[in-house]
Coordinates of C-alpha atoms in Angstrom, one line a residue:
X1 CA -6.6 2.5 -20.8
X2 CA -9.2 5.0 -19.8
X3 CA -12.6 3.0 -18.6
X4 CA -16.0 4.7 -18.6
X5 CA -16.3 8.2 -19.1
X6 CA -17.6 10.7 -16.7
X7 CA -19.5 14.0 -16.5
X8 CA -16.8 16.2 -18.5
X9 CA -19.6 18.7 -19.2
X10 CA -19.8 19.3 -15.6
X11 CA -16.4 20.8 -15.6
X12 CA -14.9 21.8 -12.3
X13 CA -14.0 25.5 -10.8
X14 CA -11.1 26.7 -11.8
X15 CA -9.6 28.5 -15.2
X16 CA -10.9 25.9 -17.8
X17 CA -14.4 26.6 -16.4
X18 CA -16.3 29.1 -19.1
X19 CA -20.0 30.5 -19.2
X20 CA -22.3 32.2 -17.3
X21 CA -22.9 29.4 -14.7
X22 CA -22.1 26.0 -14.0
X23 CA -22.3 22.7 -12.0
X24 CA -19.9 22.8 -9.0
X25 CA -19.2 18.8 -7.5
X26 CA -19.4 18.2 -4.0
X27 CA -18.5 15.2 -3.8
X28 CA -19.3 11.6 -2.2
X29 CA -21.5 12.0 0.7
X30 CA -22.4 9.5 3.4
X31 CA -26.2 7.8 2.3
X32 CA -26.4 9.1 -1.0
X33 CA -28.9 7.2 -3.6
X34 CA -27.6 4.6 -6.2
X35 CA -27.7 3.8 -10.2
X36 CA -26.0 0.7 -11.5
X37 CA -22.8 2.4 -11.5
X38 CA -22.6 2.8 -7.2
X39 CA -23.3 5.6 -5.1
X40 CA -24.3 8.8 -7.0
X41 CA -22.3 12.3 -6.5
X42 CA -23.8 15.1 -5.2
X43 CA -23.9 18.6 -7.3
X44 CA -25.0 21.7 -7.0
X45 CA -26.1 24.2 -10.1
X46 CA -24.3 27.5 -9.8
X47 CA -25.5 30.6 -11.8
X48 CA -23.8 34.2 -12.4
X49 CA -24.7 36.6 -9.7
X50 CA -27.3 34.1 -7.8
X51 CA -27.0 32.4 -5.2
X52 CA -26.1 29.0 -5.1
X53 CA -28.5 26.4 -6.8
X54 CA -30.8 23.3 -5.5
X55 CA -28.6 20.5 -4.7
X56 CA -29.1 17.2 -6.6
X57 CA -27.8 13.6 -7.1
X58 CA -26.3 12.1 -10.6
X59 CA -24.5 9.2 -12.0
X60 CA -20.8 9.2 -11.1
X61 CA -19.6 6.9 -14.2
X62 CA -22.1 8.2 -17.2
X63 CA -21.7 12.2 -18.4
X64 CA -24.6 10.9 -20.9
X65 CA -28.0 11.5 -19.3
X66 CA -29.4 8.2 -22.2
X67 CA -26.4 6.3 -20.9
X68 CA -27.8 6.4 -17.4
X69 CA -30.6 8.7 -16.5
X70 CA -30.3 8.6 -12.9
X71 CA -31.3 12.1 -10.9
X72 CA -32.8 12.8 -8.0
X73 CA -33.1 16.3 -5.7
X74 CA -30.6 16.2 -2.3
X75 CA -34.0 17.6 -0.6
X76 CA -37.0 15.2 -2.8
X77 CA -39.0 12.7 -0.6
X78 CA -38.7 9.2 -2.3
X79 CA -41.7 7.0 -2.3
X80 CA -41.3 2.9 -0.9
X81 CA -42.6 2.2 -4.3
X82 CA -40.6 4.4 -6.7
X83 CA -37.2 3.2 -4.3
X84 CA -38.0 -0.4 -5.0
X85 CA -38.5 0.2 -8.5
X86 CA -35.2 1.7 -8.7
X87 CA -33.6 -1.5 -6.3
X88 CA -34.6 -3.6 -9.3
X89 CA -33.6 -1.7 -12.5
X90 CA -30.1 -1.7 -10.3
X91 CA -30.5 -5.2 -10.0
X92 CA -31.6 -5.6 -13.8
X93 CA -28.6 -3.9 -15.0
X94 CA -26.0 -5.8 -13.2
X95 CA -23.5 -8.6 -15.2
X96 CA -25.5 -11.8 -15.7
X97 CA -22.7 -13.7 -14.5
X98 CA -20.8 -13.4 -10.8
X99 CA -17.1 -12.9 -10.7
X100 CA -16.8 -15.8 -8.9
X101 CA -19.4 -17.9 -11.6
X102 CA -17.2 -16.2 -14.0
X103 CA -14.0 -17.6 -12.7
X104 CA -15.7 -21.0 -13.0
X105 CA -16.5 -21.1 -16.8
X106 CA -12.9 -19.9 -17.4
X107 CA -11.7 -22.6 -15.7
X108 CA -13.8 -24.8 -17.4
X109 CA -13.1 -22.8 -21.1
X110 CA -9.5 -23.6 -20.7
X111 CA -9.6 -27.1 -20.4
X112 CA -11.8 -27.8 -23.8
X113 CA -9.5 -28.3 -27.0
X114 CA -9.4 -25.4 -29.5
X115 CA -12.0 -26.3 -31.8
X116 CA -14.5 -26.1 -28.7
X117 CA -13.2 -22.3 -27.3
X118 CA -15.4 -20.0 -28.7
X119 CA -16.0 -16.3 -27.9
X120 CA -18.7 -14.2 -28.9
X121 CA -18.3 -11.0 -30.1
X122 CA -21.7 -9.3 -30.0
X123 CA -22.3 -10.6 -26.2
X124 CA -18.7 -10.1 -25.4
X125 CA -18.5 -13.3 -23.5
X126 CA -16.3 -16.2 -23.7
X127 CA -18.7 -19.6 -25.1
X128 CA -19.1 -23.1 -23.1
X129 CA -20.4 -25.4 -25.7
X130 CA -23.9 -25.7 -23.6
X131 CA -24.4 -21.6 -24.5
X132 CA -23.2 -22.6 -28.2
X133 CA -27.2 -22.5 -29.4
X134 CA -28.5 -19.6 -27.6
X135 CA -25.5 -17.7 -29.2
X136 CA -26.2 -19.1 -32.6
X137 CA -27.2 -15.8 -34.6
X138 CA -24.4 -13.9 -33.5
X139 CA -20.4 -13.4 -34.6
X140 CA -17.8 -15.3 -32.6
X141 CA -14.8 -15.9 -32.8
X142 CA -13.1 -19.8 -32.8
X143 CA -10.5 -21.4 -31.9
X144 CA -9.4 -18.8 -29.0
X145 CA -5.7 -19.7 -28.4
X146 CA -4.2 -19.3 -24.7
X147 CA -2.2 -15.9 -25.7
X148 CA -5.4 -14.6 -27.2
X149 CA -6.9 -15.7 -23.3
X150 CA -3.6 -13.6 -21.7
X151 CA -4.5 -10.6 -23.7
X152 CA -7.9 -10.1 -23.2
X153 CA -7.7 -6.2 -23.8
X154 CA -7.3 -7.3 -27.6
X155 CA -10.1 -10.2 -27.8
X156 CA -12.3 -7.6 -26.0
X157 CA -13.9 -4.5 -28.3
X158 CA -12.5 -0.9 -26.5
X159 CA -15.5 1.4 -25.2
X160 CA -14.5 4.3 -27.4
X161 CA -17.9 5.8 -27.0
X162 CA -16.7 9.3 -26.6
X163 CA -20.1 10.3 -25.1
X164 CA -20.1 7.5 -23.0
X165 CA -16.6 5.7 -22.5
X166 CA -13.3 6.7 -23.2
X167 CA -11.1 2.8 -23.3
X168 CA -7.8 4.1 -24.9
X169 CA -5.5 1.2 -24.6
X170 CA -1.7 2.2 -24.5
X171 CA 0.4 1.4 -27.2
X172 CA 2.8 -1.4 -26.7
X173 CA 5.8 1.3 -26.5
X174 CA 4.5 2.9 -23.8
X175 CA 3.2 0.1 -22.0
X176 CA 6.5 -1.6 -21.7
X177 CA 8.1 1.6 -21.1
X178 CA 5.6 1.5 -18.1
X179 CA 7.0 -1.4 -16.8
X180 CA 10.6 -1.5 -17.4
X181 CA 10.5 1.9 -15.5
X182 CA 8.5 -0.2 -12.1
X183 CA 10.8 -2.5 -12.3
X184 CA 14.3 -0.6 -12.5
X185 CA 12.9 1.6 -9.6
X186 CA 12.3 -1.7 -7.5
X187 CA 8.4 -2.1 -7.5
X188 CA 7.2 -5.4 -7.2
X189 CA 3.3 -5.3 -6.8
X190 CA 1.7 -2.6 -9.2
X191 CA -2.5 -1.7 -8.2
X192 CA -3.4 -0.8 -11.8
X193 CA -6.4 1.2 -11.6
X194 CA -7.6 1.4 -15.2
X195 CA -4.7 0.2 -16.6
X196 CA -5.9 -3.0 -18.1
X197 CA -3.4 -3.2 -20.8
X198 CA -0.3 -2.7 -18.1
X199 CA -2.3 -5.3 -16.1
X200 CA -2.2 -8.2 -18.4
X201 CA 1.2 -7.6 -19.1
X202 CA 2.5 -8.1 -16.2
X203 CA 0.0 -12.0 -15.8
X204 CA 1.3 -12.5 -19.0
X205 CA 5.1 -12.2 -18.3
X206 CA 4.2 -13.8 -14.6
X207 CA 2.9 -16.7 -16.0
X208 CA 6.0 -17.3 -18.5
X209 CA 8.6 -16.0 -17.1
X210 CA 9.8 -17.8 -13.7
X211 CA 12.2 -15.3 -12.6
X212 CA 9.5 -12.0 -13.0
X213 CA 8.5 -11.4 -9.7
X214 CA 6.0 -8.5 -10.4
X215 CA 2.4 -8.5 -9.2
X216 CA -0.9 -6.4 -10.3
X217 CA -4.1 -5.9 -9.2
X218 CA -6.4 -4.5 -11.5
X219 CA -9.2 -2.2 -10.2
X220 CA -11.8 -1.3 -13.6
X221 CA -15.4 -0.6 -13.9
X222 CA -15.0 -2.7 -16.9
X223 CA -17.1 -6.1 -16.1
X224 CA -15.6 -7.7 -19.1
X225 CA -12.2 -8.7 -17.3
X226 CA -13.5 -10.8 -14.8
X227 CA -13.8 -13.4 -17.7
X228 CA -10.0 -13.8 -17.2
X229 CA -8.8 -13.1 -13.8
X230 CA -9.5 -14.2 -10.5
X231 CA -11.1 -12.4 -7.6
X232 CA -7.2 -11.7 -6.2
X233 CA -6.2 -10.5 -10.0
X234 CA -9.3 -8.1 -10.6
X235 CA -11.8 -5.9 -8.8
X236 CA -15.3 -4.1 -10.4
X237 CA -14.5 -0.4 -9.4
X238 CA -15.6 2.7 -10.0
X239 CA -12.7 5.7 -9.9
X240 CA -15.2 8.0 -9.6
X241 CA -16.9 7.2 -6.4
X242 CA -14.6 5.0 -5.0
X243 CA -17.0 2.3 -5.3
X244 CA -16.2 -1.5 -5.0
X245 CA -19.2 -3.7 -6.8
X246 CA -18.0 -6.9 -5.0
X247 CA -18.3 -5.4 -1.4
X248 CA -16.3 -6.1 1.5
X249 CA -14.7 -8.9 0.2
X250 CA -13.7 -6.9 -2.6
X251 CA -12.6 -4.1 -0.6
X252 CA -10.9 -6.5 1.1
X253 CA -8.7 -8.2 -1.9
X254 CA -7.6 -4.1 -2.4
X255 CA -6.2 -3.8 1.2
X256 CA -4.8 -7.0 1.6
X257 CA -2.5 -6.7 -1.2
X258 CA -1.4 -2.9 -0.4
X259 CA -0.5 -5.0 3.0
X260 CA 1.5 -7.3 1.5
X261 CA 5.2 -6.9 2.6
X262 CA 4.4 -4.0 5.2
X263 CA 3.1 -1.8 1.9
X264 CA 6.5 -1.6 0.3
X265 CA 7.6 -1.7 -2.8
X266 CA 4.1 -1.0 -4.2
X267 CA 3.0 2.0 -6.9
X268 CA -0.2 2.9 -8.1
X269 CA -0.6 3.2 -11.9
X270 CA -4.1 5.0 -13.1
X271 CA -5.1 6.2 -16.5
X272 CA -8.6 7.7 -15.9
X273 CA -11.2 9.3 -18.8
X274 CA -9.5 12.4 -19.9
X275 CA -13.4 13.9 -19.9
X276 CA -13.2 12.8 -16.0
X277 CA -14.0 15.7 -13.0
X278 CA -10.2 15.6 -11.6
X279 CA -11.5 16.5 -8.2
X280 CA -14.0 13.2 -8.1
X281 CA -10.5 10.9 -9.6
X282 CA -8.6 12.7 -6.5
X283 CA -10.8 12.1 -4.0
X284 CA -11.1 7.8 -4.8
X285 CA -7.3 8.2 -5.2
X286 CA -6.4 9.5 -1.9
X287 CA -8.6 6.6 -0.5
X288 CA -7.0 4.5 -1.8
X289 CA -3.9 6.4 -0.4
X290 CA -5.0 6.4 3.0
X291 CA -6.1 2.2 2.5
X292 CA -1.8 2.2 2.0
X293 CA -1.4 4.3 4.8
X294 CA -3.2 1.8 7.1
X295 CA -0.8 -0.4 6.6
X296 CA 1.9 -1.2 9.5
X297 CA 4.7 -0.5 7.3
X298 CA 8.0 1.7 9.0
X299 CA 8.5 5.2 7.8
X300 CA 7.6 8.9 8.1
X301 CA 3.7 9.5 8.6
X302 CA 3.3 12.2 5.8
X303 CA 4.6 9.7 3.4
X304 CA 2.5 9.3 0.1
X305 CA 2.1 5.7 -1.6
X306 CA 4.3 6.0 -4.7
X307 CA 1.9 6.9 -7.7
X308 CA 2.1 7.4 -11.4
X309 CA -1.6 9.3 -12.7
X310 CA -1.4 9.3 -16.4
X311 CA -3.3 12.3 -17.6
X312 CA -3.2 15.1 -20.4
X313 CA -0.7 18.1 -19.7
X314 CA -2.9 20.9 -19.5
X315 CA -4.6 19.3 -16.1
X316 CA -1.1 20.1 -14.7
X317 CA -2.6 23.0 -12.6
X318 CA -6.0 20.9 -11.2
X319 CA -3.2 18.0 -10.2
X320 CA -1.6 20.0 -8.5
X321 CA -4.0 21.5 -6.6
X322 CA -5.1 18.2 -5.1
X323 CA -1.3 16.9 -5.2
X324 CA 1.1 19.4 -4.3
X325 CA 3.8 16.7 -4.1
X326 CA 2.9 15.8 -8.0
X327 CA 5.5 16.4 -10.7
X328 CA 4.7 15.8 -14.6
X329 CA 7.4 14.2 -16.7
X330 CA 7.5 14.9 -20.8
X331 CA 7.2 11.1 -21.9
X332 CA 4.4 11.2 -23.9
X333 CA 2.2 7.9 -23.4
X334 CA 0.9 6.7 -26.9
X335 CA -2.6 5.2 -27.2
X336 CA -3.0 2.3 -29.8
X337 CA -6.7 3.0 -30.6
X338 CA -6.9 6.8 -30.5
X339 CA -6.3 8.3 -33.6
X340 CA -4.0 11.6 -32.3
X341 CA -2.2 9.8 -29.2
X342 CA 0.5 8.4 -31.4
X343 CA 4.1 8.6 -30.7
X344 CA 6.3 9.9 -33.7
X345 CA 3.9 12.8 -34.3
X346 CA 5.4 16.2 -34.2
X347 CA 4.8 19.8 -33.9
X348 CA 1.2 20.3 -32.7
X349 CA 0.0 16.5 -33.0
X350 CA 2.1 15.2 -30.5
X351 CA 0.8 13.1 -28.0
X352 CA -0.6 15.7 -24.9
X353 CA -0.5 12.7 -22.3
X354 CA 2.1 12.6 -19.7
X355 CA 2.8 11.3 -16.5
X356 CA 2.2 13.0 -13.3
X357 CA 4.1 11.4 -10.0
X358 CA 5.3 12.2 -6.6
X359 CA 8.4 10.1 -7.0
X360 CA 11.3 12.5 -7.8
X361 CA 11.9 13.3 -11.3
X362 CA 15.7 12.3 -10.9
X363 CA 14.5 8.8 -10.2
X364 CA 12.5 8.9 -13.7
X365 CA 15.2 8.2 -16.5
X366 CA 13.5 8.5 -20.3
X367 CA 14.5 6.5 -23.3
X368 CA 17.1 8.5 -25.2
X369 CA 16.8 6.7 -28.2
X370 CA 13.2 8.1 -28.4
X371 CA 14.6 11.8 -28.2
X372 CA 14.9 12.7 -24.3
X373 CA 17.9 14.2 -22.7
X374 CA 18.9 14.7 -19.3
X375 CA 19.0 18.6 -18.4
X376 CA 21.5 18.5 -15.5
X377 CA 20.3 22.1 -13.9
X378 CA 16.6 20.4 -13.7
X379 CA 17.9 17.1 -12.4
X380 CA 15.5 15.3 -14.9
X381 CA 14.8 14.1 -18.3
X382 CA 13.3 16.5 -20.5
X383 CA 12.2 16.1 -24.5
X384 CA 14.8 17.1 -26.8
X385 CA 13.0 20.3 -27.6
X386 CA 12.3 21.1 -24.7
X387 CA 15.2 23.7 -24.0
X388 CA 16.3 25.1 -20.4
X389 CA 15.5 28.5 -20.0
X390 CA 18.0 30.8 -17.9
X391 CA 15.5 33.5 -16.7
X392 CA 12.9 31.4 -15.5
X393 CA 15.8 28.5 -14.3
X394 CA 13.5 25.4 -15.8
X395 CA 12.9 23.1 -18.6
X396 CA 9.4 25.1 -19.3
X397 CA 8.0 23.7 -22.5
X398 CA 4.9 21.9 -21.6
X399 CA 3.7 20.5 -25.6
X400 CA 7.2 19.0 -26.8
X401 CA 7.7 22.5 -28.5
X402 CA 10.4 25.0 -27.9
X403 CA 8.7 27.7 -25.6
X404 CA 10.5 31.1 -25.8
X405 CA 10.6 33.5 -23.2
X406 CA 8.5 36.7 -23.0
X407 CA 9.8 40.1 -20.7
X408 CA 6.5 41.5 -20.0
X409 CA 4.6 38.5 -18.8
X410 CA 8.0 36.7 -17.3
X411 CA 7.6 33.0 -18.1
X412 CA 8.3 31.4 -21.1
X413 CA 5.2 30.8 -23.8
X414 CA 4.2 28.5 -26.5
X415 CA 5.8 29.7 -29.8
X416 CA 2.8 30.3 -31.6
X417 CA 1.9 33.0 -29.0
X418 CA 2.8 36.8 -29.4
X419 CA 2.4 39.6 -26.5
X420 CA -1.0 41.7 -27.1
X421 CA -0.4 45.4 -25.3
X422 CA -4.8 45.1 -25.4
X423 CA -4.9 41.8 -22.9
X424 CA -1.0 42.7 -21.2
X425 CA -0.7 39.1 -21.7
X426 CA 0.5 36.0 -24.5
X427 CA -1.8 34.6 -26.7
X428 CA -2.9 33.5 -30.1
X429 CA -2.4 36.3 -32.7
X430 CA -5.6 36.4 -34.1
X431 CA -7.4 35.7 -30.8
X432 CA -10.1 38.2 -29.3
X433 CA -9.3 41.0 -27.0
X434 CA -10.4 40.8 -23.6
X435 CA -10.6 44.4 -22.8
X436 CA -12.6 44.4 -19.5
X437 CA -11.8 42.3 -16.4
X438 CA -13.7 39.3 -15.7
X439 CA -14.9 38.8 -12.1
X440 CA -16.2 35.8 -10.6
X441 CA -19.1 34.4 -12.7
X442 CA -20.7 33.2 -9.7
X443 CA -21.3 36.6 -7.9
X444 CA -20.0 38.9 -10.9
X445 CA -17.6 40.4 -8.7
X446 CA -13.7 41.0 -9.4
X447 CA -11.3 39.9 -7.1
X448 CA -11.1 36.1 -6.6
X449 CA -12.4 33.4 -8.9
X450 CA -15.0 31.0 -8.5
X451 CA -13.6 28.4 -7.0
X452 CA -12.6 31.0 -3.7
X453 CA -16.6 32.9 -4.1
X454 CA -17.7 33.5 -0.6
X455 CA -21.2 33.1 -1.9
X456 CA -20.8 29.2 -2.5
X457 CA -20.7 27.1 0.1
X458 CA -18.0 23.8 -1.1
X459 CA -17.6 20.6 0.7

């Protein structure tokens, strides 16, 4: 479900960062310049035992400098001429149709008989017979059905770009899963950010079904959808930068239905880029927390809006660190288009994609038939592997492997790990010793990390 991908070579502090140096994010800031993909973040190039780097603007959405080229220096004097230049290449690369004008041709694509519904596949675009000729050299497709129109993820081509995008659709296992869990734990309006797949599940079961009672709003910086929803079904966003291409009004259409019956019974669902900077995802995420939080709904003020981030295990620690409240579950979400992400797979191959929520794991009940188990000491579902361990008092396994238990470093491991009396820690048996201690790779010295240097300055 992932849309565009983001700088994952600019990899955030912490202990997935390697190298001698690195780019540290600091975020949105008030004013800052703009590409086609909204308000540019701000960085700042950090190098082993210097001080901290020029500051400089880059593209939020792209981590591909041919995808979008967009730099400029925090401190660098902009010419009239060079910022009107960049005014119009924003303005070039913008959709060539409106939401709304989009909304419009759908209406009027729906009312032609299926022998006139064509869609073309190089352009993306859904076909009125008047665009029929300019259209003529490329592949479409014909006779687009109304079920092919209520599942436009599988008309439309995924980004799989992994350079550039990173549009993993879920499988139709997991997707349902998804929903059967919203609705047993009483959800009725579900803001699906990147989630276009869970989206047009629930229109699709809205518009059949008379008794289903379950809304969505989709929030994705893929353009494409607006072919098929309205301007209260879908909003252009950017995860990223928090960034709404429609505006206010758009902005708007986001808060008004987080409003909608005093902000209960209403989750957020996101699946963002895997190669995504976890800090820049948290920080749109808790704005569109705090939008919730506006609302004039009864309850306790430290209250979080009910979330479900769908992310790959070993971010546990980053999640965390931004959501203290976050649990992950072990349901593994499966991908239809990616070629690893599968369910069924064992050992090793398993899918590493899990969900991360602040609703109590008690509350989240797995299927059984697909191997989970209840572990009544945890007071949640666990994989069937995934064996309680007395000493440390959890369900530890993070992989869907059996993790067993080491004395010296007292926690549990992954089995393929054995203890090296070099390192005083777990790891691979063949791996390299790390005989002398690593400081901080910012200032060289030993006793904090990176991410706590005095040296750098963080926002």
């Amino acid at each position: 479900e992932a849309g565009v991908g983001c700088w994952c070579d600019l990899q955030a502090p912490g202990p997935e960062r390697r190298g001698p140096g690195g780019l540290t994010l600091l975020g949105a800031v008030p004013g800052a310049p703009s590409c086609p993909h909204g308000p540019a973040l701000l960085f700042i190039k950090i190098s082993q035992g210097k001080e901290a780097g020029r500051r400089f603007y880059a593209c939020s959405a792209c981590r591909d400098r041919k995808d979008c080229n967009f730099f400029q220096w925090e401190d660098e004097k902009v010419s009239e001429t060079r910022l009107a230049a960049r005014e119009e290449y924003n303005r070039n690369h913008q959709p060539s149709f409106t939401h709304r004008q989009n909304v419009e041709r759908y209406k009027n694509f729906v009312l032609l008989p299926l022998s006139k519904r064509r869609f073309c596949q190089e352009c993306q675009q859904l076909l009125l017979p008047a665009e029929w000729e300019k259209h003529s050299s490329h592949q479409f497709l014909c006779d687009i059905s109304n079920g092919q129109l209520r599942s436009p993820s599988q008309l439309l081509y995924p980004l799989e770009n992994k350079k550039t995008n990173a549009q993993y659709l879920f499988a139709n296992r997991s997707c349902q899963f998804l929903l059967d869990l919203i609705i047993s734990l009483g959800f009725r309006r579900v803001l699906s950010v990147g989630t276009p797949r869970l989206h047009e599940m629930i229109q699709s079961k809205a518009s059949q079904e008379e008794d289903f009672r379950v809304k969505s709003l989709l929030l994705d910086i893929d353009f494409r959808y607006s072919q098929f929803y309205t301007e209260d079904e879908f909003c252009h966003y950017n995860m990223f930068n928090h960034y709404f291409f429609g505006g206010e009004t758009a902005y708007e259409t986001c808060r008004k239905f987080l409003y909608q019956d005093k902000g209960e019974r209403v989750i957020m669902v996101t699946d963002p880029p895997f190669g995504g900077l976890v800090e820049a995802l948290a920080s749109s995420f808790k704005k569109l927390m705090a939008m919730w939080k506006e609302t004039d709904k009864e309850g306790p003020n430290n209250q979080e809006m009910p979330m479900f981030w769908i992310f790959p295990y070993f971010f546990e620690s980053r999640i965390l660190e931004f959501f203290p409240s976050f649990s992950m579950m072990d349901y593994q979400v499966a991908y239809d288009n990616h070629a690893l992400y599968k369910h069924g797979k064992t050992g090793r191959r398993q899918s590493p994609v899990r969900i991360f929520t602040n609703l109590s794991p008690s509350m989240i009940v797995l299927p059984v038939e697909e191997g989970y188990r209840f572990c009544a000491i945890c007071q949640r579902y666990v994989s069937s592997d995934n064996q309680h361990c007395e000493i440390c008092d959890a369900c530890t396994s993070k992989d869907g492997r059996r993790w067993k238990h080491c004395v010296l470093c007292k926690k549990c491991v992954k089995p393929s790990w054995f203890h090296c009396n070099s390192c005083n820690c777990c790891a691979l048996q063949n791996h390299t010793c790390e005989k002398t201690e690593a400081g901080c790779f910012v200032c060289g010295k030993a006793g904090h990390k990176r991410s706590t240097c005095p040296s750098v300055s963080r926002t």
